[in-house]
PDB file of C-alpha atoms in Angstrom:
ATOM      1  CA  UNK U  29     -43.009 -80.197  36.203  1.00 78.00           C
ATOM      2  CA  UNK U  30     -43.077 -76.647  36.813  1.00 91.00           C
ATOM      3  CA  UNK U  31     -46.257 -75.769  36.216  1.00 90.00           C
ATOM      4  CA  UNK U  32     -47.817 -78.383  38.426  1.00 93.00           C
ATOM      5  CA  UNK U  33     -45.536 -77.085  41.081  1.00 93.00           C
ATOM      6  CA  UNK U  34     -47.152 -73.204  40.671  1.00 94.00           C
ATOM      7  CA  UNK U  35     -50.467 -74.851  40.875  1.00 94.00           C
ATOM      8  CA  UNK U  36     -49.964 -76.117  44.049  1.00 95.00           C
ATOM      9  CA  UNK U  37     -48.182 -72.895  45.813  1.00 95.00           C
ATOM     10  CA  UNK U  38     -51.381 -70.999  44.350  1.00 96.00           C
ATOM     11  CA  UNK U  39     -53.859 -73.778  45.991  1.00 95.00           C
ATOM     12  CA  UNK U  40     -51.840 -73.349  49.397  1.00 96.00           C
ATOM     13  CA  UNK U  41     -51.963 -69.813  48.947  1.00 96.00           C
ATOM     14  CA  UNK U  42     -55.609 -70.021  48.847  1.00 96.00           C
ATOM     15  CA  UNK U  43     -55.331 -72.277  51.895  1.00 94.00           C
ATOM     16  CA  UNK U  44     -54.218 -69.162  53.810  1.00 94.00           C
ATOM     17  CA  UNK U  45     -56.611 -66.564  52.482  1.00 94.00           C
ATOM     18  CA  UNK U  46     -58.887 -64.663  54.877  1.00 94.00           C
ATOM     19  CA  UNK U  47     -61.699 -63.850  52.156  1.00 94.00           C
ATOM     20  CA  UNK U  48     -64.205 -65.606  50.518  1.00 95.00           C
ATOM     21  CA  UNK U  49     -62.158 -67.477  48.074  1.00 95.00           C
ATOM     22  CA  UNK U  50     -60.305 -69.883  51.197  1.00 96.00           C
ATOM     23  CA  UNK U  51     -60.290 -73.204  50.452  1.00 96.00           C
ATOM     24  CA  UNK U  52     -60.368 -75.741  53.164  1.00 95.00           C
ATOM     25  CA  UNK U  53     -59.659 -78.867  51.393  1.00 95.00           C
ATOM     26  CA  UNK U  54     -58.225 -79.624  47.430  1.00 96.00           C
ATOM     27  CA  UNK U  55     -56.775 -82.424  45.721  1.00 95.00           C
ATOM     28  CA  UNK U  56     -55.014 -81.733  42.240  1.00 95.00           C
ATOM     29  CA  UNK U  57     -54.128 -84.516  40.255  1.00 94.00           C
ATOM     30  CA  UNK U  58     -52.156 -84.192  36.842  1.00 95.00           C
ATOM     31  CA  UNK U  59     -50.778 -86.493  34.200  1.00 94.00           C
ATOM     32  CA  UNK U  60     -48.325 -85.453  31.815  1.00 94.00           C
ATOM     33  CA  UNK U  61     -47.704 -87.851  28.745  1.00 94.00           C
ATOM     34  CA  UNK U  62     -45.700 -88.252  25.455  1.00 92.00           C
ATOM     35  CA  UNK U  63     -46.325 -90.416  22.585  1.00 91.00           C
ATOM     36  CA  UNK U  64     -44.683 -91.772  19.681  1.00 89.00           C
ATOM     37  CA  UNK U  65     -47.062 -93.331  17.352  1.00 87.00           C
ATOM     38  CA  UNK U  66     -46.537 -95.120  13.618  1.00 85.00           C
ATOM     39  CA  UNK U  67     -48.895 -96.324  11.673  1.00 83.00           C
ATOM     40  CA  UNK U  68     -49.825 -99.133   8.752  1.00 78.00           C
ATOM     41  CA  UNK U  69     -52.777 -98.505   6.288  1.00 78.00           C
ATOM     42  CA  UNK U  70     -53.123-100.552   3.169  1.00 70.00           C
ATOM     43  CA  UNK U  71     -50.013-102.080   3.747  1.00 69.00           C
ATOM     44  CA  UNK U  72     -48.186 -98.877   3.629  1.00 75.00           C
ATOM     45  CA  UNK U  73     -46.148 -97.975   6.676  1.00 78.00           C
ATOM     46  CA  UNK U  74     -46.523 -93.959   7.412  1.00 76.00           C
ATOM     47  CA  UNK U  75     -48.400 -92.962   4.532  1.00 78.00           C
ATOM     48  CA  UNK U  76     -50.520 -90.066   4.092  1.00 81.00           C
ATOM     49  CA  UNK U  77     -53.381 -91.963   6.304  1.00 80.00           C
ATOM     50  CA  UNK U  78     -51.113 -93.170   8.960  1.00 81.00           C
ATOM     51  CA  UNK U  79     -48.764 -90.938   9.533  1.00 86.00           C
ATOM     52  CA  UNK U  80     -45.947 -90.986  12.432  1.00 86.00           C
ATOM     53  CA  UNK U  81     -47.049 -88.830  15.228  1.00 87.00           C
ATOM     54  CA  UNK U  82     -45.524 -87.569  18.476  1.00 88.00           C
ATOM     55  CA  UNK U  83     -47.510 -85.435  21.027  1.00 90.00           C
ATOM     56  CA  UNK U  84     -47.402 -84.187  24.546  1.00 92.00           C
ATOM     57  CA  UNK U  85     -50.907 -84.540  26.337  1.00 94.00           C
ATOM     58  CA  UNK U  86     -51.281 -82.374  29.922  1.00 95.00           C
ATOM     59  CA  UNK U  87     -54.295 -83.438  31.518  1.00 94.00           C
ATOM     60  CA  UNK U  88     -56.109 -83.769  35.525  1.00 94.00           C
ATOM     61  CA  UNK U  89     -58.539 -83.038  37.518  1.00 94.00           C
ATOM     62  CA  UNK U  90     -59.027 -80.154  40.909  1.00 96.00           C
ATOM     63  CA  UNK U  91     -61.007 -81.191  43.511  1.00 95.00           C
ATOM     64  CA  UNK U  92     -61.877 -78.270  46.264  1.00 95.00           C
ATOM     65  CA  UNK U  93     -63.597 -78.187  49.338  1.00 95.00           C
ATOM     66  CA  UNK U  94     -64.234 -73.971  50.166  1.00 95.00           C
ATOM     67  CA  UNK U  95     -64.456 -72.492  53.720  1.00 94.00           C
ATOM     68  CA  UNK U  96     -68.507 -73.034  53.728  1.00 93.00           C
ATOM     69  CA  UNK U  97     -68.031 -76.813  52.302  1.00 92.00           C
ATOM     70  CA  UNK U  98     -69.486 -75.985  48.979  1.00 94.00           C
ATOM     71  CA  UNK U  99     -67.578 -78.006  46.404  1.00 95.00           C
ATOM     72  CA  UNK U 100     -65.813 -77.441  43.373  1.00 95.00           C
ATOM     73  CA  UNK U 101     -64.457 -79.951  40.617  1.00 93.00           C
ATOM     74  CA  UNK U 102     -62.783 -79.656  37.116  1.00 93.00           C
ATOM     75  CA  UNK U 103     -60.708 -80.718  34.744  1.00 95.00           C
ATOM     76  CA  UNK U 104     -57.368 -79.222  34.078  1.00 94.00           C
ATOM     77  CA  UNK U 105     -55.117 -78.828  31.259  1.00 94.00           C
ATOM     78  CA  UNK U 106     -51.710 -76.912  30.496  1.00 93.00           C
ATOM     79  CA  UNK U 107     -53.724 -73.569  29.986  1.00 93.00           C
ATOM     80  CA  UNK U 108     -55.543 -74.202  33.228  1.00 93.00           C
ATOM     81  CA  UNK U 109     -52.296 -74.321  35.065  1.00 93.00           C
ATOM     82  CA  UNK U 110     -50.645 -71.549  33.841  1.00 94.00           C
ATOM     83  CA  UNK U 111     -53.645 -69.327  35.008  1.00 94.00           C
ATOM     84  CA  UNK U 112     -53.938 -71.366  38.233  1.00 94.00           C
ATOM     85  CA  UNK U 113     -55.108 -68.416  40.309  1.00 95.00           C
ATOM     86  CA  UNK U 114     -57.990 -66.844  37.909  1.00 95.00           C
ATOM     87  CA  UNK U 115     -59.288 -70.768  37.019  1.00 95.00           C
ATOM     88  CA  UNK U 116     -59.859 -70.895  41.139  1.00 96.00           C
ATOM     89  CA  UNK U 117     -61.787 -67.474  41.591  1.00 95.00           C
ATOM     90  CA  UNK U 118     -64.270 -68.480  38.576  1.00 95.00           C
ATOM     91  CA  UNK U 119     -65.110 -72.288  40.501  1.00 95.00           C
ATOM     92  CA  UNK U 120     -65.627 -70.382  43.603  1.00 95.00           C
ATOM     93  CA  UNK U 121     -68.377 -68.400  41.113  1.00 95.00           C
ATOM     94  CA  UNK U 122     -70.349 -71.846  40.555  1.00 94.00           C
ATOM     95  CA  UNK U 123     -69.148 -73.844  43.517  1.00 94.00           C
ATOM     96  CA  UNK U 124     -72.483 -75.806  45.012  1.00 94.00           C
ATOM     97  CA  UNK U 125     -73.063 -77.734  47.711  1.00 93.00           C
ATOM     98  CA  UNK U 126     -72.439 -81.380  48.147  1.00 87.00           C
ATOM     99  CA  UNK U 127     -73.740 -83.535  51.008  1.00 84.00           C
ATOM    100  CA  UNK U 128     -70.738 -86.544  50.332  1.00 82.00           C
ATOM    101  CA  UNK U 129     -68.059 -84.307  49.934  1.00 83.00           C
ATOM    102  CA  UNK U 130     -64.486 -86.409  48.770  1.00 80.00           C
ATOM    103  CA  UNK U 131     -62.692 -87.204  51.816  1.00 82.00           C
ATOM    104  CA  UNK U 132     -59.009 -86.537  50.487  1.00 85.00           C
ATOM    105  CA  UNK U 133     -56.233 -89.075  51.406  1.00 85.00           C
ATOM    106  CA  UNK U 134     -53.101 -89.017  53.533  1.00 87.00           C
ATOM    107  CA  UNK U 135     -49.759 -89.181  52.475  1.00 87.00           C
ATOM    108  CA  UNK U 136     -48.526 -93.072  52.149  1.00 82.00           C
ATOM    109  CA  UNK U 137     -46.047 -95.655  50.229  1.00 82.00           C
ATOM    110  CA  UNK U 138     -47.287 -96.144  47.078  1.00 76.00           C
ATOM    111  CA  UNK U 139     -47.269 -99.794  46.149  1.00 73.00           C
ATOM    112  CA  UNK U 140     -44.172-101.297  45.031  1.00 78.00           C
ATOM    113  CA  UNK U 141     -45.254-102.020  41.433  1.00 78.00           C
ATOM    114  CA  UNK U 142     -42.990-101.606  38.901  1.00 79.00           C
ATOM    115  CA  UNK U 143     -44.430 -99.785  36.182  1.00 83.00           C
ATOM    116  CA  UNK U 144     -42.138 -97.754  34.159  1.00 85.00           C
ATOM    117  CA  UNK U 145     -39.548 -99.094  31.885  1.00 84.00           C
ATOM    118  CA  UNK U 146     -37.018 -96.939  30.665  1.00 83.00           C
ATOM    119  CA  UNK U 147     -36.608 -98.836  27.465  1.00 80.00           C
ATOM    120  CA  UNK U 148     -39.834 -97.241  26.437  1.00 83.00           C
ATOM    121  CA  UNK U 149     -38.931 -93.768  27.361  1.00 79.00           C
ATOM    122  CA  UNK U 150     -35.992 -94.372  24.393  1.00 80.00           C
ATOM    123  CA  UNK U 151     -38.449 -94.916  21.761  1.00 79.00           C
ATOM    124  CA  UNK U 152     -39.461 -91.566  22.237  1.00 81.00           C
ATOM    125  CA  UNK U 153     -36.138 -90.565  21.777  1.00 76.00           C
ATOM    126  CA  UNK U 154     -32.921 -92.106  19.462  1.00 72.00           C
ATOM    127  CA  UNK U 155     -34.274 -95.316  19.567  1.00 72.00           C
ATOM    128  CA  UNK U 156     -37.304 -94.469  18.069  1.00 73.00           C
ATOM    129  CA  UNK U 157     -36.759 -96.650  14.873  1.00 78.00           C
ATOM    130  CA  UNK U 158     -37.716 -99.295  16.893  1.00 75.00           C
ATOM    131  CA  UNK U 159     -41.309 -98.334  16.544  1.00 75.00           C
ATOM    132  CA  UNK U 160     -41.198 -98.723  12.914  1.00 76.00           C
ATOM    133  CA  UNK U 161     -39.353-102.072  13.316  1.00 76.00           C
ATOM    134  CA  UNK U 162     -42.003-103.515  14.348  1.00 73.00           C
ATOM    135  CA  UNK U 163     -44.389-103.165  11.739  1.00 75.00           C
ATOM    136  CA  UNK U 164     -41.310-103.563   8.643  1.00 74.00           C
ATOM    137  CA  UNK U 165     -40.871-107.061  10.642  1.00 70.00           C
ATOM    138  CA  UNK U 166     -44.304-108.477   9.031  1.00 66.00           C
ATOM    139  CA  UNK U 167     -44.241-105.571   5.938  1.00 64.00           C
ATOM    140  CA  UNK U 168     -42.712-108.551   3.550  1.00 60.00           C
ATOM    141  CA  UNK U 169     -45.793-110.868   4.343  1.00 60.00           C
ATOM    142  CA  UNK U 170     -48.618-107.791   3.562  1.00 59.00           C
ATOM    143  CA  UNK U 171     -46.202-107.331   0.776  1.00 57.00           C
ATOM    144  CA  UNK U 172     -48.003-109.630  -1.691  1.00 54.00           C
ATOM    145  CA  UNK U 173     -51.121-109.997   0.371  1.00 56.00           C
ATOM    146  CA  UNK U 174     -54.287-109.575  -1.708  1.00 55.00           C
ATOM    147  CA  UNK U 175     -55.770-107.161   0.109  1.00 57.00           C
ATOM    148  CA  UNK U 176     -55.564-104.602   2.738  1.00 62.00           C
ATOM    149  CA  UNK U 177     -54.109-104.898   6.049  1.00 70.00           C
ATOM    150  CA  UNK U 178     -53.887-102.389   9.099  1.00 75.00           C
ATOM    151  CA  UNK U 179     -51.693-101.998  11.847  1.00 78.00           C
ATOM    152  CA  UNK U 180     -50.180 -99.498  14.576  1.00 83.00           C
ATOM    153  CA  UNK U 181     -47.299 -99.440  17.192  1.00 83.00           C
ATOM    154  CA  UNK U 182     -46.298 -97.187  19.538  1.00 85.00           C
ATOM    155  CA  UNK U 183     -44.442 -96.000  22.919  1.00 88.00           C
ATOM    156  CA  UNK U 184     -45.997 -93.606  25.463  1.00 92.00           C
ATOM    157  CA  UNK U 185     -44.164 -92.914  29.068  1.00 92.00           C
ATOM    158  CA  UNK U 186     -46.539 -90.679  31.587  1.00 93.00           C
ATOM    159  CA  UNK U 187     -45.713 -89.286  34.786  1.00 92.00           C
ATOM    160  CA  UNK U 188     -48.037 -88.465  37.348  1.00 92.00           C
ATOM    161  CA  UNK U 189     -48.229 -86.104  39.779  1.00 93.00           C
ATOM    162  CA  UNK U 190     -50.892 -86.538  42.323  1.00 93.00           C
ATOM    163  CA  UNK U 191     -51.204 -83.742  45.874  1.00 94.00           C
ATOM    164  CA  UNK U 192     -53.937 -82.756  48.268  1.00 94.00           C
ATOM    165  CA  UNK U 193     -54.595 -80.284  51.636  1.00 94.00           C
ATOM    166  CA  UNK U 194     -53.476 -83.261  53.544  1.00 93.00           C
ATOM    167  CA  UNK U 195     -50.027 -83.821  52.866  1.00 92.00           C
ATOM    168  CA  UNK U 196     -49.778 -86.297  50.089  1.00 92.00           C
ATOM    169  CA  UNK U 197     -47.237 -84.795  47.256  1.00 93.00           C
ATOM    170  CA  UNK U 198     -46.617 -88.226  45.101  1.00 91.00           C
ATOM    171  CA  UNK U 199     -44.945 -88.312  41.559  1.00 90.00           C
ATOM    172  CA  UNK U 200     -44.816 -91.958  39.539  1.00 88.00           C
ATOM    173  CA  UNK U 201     -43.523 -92.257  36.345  1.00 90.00           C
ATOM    174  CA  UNK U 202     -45.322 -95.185  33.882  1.00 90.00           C
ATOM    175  CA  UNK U 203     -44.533 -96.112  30.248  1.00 90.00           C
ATOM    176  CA  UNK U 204     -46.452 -98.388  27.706  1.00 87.00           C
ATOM    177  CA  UNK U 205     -45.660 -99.988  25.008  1.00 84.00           C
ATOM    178  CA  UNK U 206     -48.273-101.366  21.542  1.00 83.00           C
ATOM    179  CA  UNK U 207     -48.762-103.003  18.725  1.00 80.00           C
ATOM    180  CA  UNK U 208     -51.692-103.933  16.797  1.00 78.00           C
ATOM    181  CA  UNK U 209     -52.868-104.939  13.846  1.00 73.00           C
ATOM    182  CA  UNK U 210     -56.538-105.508  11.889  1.00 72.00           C
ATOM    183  CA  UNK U 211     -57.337-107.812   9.165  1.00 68.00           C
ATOM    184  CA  UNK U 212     -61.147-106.672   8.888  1.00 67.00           C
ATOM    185  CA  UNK U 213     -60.553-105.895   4.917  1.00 64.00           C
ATOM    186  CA  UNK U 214     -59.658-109.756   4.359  1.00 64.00           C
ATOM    187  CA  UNK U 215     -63.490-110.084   4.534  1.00 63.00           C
ATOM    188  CA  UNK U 216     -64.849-106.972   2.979  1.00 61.00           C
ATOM    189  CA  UNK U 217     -64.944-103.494   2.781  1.00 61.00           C
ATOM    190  CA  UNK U 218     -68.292-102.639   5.178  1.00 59.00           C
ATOM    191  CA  UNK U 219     -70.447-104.330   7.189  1.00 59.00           C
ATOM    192  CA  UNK U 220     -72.645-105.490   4.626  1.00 63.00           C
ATOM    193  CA  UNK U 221     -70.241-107.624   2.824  1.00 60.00           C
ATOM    194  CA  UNK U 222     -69.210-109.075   5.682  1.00 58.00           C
ATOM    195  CA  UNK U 223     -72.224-110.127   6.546  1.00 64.00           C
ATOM    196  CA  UNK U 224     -72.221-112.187   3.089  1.00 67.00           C
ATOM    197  CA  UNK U 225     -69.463-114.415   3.208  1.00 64.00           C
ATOM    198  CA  UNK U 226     -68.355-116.804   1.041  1.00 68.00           C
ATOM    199  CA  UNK U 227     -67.568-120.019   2.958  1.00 70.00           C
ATOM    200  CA  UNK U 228     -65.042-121.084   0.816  1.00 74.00           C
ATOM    201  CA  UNK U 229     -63.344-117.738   0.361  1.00 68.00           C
ATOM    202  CA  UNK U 230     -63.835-116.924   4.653  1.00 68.00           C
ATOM    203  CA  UNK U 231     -61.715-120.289   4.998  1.00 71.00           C
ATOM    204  CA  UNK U 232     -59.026-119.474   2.431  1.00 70.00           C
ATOM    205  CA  UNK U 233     -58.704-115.902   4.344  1.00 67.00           C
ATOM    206  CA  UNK U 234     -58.645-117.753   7.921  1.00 70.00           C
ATOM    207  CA  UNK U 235     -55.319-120.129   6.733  1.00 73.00           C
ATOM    208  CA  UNK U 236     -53.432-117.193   5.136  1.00 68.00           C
ATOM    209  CA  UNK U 237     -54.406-115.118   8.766  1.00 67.00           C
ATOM    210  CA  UNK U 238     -53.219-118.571  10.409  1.00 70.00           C
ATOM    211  CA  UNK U 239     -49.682-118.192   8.449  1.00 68.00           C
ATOM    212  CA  UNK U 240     -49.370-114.389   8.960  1.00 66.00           C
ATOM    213  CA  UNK U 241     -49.826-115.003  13.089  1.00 65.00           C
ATOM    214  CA  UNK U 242     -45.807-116.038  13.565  1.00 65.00           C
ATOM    215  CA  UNK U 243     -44.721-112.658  12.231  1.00 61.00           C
ATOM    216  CA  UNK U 244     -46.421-110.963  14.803  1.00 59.00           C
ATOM    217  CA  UNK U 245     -45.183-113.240  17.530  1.00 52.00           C
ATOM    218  CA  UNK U 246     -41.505-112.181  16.818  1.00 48.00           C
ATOM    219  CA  UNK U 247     -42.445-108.650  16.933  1.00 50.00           C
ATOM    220  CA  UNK U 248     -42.460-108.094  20.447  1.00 52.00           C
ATOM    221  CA  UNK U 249     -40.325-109.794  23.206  1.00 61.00           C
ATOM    222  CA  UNK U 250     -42.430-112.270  25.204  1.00 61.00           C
ATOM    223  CA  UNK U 251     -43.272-111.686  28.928  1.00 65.00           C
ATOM    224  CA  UNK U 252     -41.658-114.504  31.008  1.00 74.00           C
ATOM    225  CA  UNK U 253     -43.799-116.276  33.211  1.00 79.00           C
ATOM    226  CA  UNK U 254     -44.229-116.417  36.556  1.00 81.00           C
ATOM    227  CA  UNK U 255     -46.120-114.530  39.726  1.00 81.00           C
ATOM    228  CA  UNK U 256     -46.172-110.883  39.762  1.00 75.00           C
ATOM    229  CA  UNK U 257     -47.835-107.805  41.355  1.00 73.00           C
ATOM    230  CA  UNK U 258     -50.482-106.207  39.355  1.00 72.00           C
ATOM    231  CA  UNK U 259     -51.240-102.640  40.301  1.00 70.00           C
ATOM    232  CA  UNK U 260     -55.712-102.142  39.043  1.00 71.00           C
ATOM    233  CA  UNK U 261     -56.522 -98.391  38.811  1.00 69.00           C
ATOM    234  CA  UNK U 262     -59.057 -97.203  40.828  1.00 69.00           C
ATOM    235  CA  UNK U 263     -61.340 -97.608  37.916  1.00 77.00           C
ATOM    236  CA  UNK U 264     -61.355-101.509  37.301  1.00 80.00           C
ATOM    237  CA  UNK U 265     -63.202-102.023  40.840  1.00 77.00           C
ATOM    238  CA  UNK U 266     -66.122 -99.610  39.057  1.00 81.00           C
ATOM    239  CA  UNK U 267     -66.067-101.836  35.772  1.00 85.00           C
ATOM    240  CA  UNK U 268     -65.745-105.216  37.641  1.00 82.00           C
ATOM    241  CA  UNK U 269     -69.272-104.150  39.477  1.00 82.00           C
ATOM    242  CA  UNK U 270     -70.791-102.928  36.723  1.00 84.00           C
ATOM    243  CA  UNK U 271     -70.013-105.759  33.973  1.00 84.00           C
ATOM    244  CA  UNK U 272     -70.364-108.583  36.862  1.00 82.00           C
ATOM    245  CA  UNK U 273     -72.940-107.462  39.203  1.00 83.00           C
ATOM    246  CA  UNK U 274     -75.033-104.029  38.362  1.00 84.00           C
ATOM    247  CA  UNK U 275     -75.670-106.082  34.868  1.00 85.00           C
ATOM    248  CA  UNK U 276     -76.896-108.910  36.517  1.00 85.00           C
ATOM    249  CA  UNK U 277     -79.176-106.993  38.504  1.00 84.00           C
ATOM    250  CA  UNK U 278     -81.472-105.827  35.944  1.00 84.00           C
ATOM    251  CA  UNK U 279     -84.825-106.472  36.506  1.00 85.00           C
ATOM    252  CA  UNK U 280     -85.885-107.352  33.102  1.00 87.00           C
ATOM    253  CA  UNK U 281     -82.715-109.616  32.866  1.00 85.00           C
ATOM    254  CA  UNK U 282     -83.823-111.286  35.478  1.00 86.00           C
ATOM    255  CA  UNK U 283     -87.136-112.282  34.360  1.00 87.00           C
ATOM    256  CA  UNK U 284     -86.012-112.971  31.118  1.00 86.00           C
ATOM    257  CA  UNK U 285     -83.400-115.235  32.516  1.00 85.00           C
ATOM    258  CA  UNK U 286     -80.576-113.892  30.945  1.00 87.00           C
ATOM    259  CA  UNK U 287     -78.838-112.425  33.821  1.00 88.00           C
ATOM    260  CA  UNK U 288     -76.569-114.835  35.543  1.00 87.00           C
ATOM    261  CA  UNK U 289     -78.711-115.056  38.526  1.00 86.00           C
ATOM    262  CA  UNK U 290     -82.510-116.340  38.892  1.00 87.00           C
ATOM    263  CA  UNK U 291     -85.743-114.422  41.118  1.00 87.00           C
ATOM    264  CA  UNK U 292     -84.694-117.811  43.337  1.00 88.00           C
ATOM    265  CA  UNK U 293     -81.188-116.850  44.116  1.00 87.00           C
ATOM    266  CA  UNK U 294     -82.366-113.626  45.748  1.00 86.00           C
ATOM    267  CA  UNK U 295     -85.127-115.210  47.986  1.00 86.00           C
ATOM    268  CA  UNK U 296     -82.729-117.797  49.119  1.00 89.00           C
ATOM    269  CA  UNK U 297     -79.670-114.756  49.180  1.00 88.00           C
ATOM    270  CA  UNK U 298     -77.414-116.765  47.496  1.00 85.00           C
ATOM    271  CA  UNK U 299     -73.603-116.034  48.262  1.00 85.00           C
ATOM    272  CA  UNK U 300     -72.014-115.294  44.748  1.00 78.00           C
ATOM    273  CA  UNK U 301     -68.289-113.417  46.032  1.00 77.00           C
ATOM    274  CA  UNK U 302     -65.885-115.382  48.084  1.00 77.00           C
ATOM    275  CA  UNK U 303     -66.039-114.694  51.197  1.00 78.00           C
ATOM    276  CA  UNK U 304     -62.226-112.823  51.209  1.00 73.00           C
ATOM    277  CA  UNK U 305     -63.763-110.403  48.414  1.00 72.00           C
ATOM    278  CA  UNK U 306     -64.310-107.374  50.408  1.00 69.00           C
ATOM    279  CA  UNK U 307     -65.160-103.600  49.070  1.00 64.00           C
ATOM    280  CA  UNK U 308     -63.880-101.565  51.952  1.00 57.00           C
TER     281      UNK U 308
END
C-alpha cells in the first residue's frame, strides 16, 4: 500500500535528521481490511435493520524511540499516514520518558501458517452472492417460524504490513470468513421475560431450535480433520494469564475458595504448568 510505504521513507528520513526531531528507534505497524457483511433481522435478509455493508478499515499503531530515549506511541489511521511527517513533529511535542522502552525485533521467517484463503477475497468481489447464500439456505425454515430470528454472514481479507529501525519490512495477507445466527427472541423480547419462562413453552422452543440446527450445518463447508499449525496472536498469551492465572490469584478468591487454588497450594508452591510451558 502506498501510503504505508511514504510512512516509512518519512520515519527513515527522521532516522537521518540532525535536529531535535531524530528518532533512534520506531516500529510502525498497519492493517488494512475490507469487509463484506449481510445481515438477517426478523427473518428478513437485508432489510432496513440489517443492511448489506462493505467497508475498508486502515488502522495501526507507531512506536518511537527519539535521540534522548523519550518515547512516543500512537495509533494510526489513513489520515495519519497521509500527514506522516506533521503527526511525528506533534509526538515529539508530548514524547515522555520510559524506563522499559520496547525493544523492537529483527527481521525473520514468519511462521509457515497458512492463513489467507483466496476464496474469501472473492466474496468481496463477483462472488459475493455467496454471502447471502448462506443465510437464504435456512430463510425457508424462519419462513413460518413463530417468531423472530437473527443472523449475519460475512467475508473480510486483511493484509498486514508490519516494519521497524531494525530491518524487519514484513507484509501477510489473512482472510476470514462468518456466520452466525441468534435465537434469543424464541424466549422473549428482554431480559425480564426471559427470566419467566414457561417450562412447557422453553421445551417446545428447544425441539423446534433442535430441528432448525441441520440447516445451519449445510451452510458452511466442514473443516476436515486432522493435525494442523495454529498461529495465537500475541494477545492470547495476555488472555491465557489473565483468565487462568491473574484470576486465580485474587486474594479474596482465595479466601473465599473460589479461585482454583487454596492458601495451602502456595505454602507448599504447588506446580500448576507443565513443566515444557515456558514464557520466555
Amino acid at each position: 500500500m502506498q501510503l504505508v510505504s511514504d510512512a516509512k521513507d518519512t520515519l527513515r528520513r527522521f532516522e537521518a535528521r540532525t535536529d531535535d526531531y531524530r528518532v533512534k528507534a520506531w516500529q510502525l505497524s498497519v492493517t488494512d481490511a475490507s469487509r463484506l457483511s449481510v445481515g438477517l433481522k426478523d427473518r428478513e435478509i437485508g432489510g432496513v435493520y440489517a443492511p448489506p455493508a462493505t467497508n475498508r478499515i486502515i488502522s495501526g499503531s507507531l512506536y518511537l524511540v527519539w535521540h534522548d530515549g523519550k518515547v512516543s506511541q500512537g495509533n494510526v489511521n489513513s489520515l495519519v499516514l497521509r500527514d506522516m511527517e506533521n503527526r511525528l513533529k506533534r509526538m515529539r511535542a508530548t514524547a515522555y520518558k520510559e524506563e522499559f522502552v520496547i525493544d523492537m525485533p529483527e527481521d525473520a521467517e514468519p511462521p509457515t501458517v497458512e492463513i489467507h484463503d483466496p476464496a474469501v477475497g472473492a466474496l468481496l468481489g463477483d462472488d459475493s452472492a455467496a454471502c447471502f447464500a448462506m443465510l437464504e439456505a435456512i430463510a425457508p425454515t424462519l419462513k413460518n417460524a413463530e417468531t423472530s430470528f437473527d443472523g449475519a454472514a460475512g467475508a473480510t481479507i486483511a493484509a498486514l504490513s508490519v516494519a521497524n529501525s531494525k530491518g524487519l519490512d514484513r507484509s501477510v495477507q489473512s482472510s476470514a470468513q462468518t456466520f452466525s445466527a441468534s435465537a434469543d427472541a424464541v424466549f422473549g423480547v428482554g431480559y425480564r421475560s426471559r427470566r419467566r419462562l414457561d417450562p412447557a413453552r422453553a421445551l417446545e422452543h428447544l425441539l423446534w431450535l433442535d430441528e432448525l440446527l441441520p440447516s445451519f450445518h449445510n451452510v458452511l463447508e466442514a473443516p476436515t480433520s486432522g493435525r494442523r499449525p495454529v498461529l495465537l496472536l500475541p494477545g492470547a498469551a495476555a488472555s491465557f494469564l489473565g483468565h487462568f492465572v491473574l484470576s486465580n490469584l485474587d486474594g479474596e478468591s482465595v479466601a473465599n475458595r473460589s479461585s482454583a487454588w487454596a492458601e495451602d497450594d502456595f505454602s507448599s508452591e504447588l506446580q500448576v504448568f507443565d513443566e515444557a510451558f515456558s514464557l520466555g
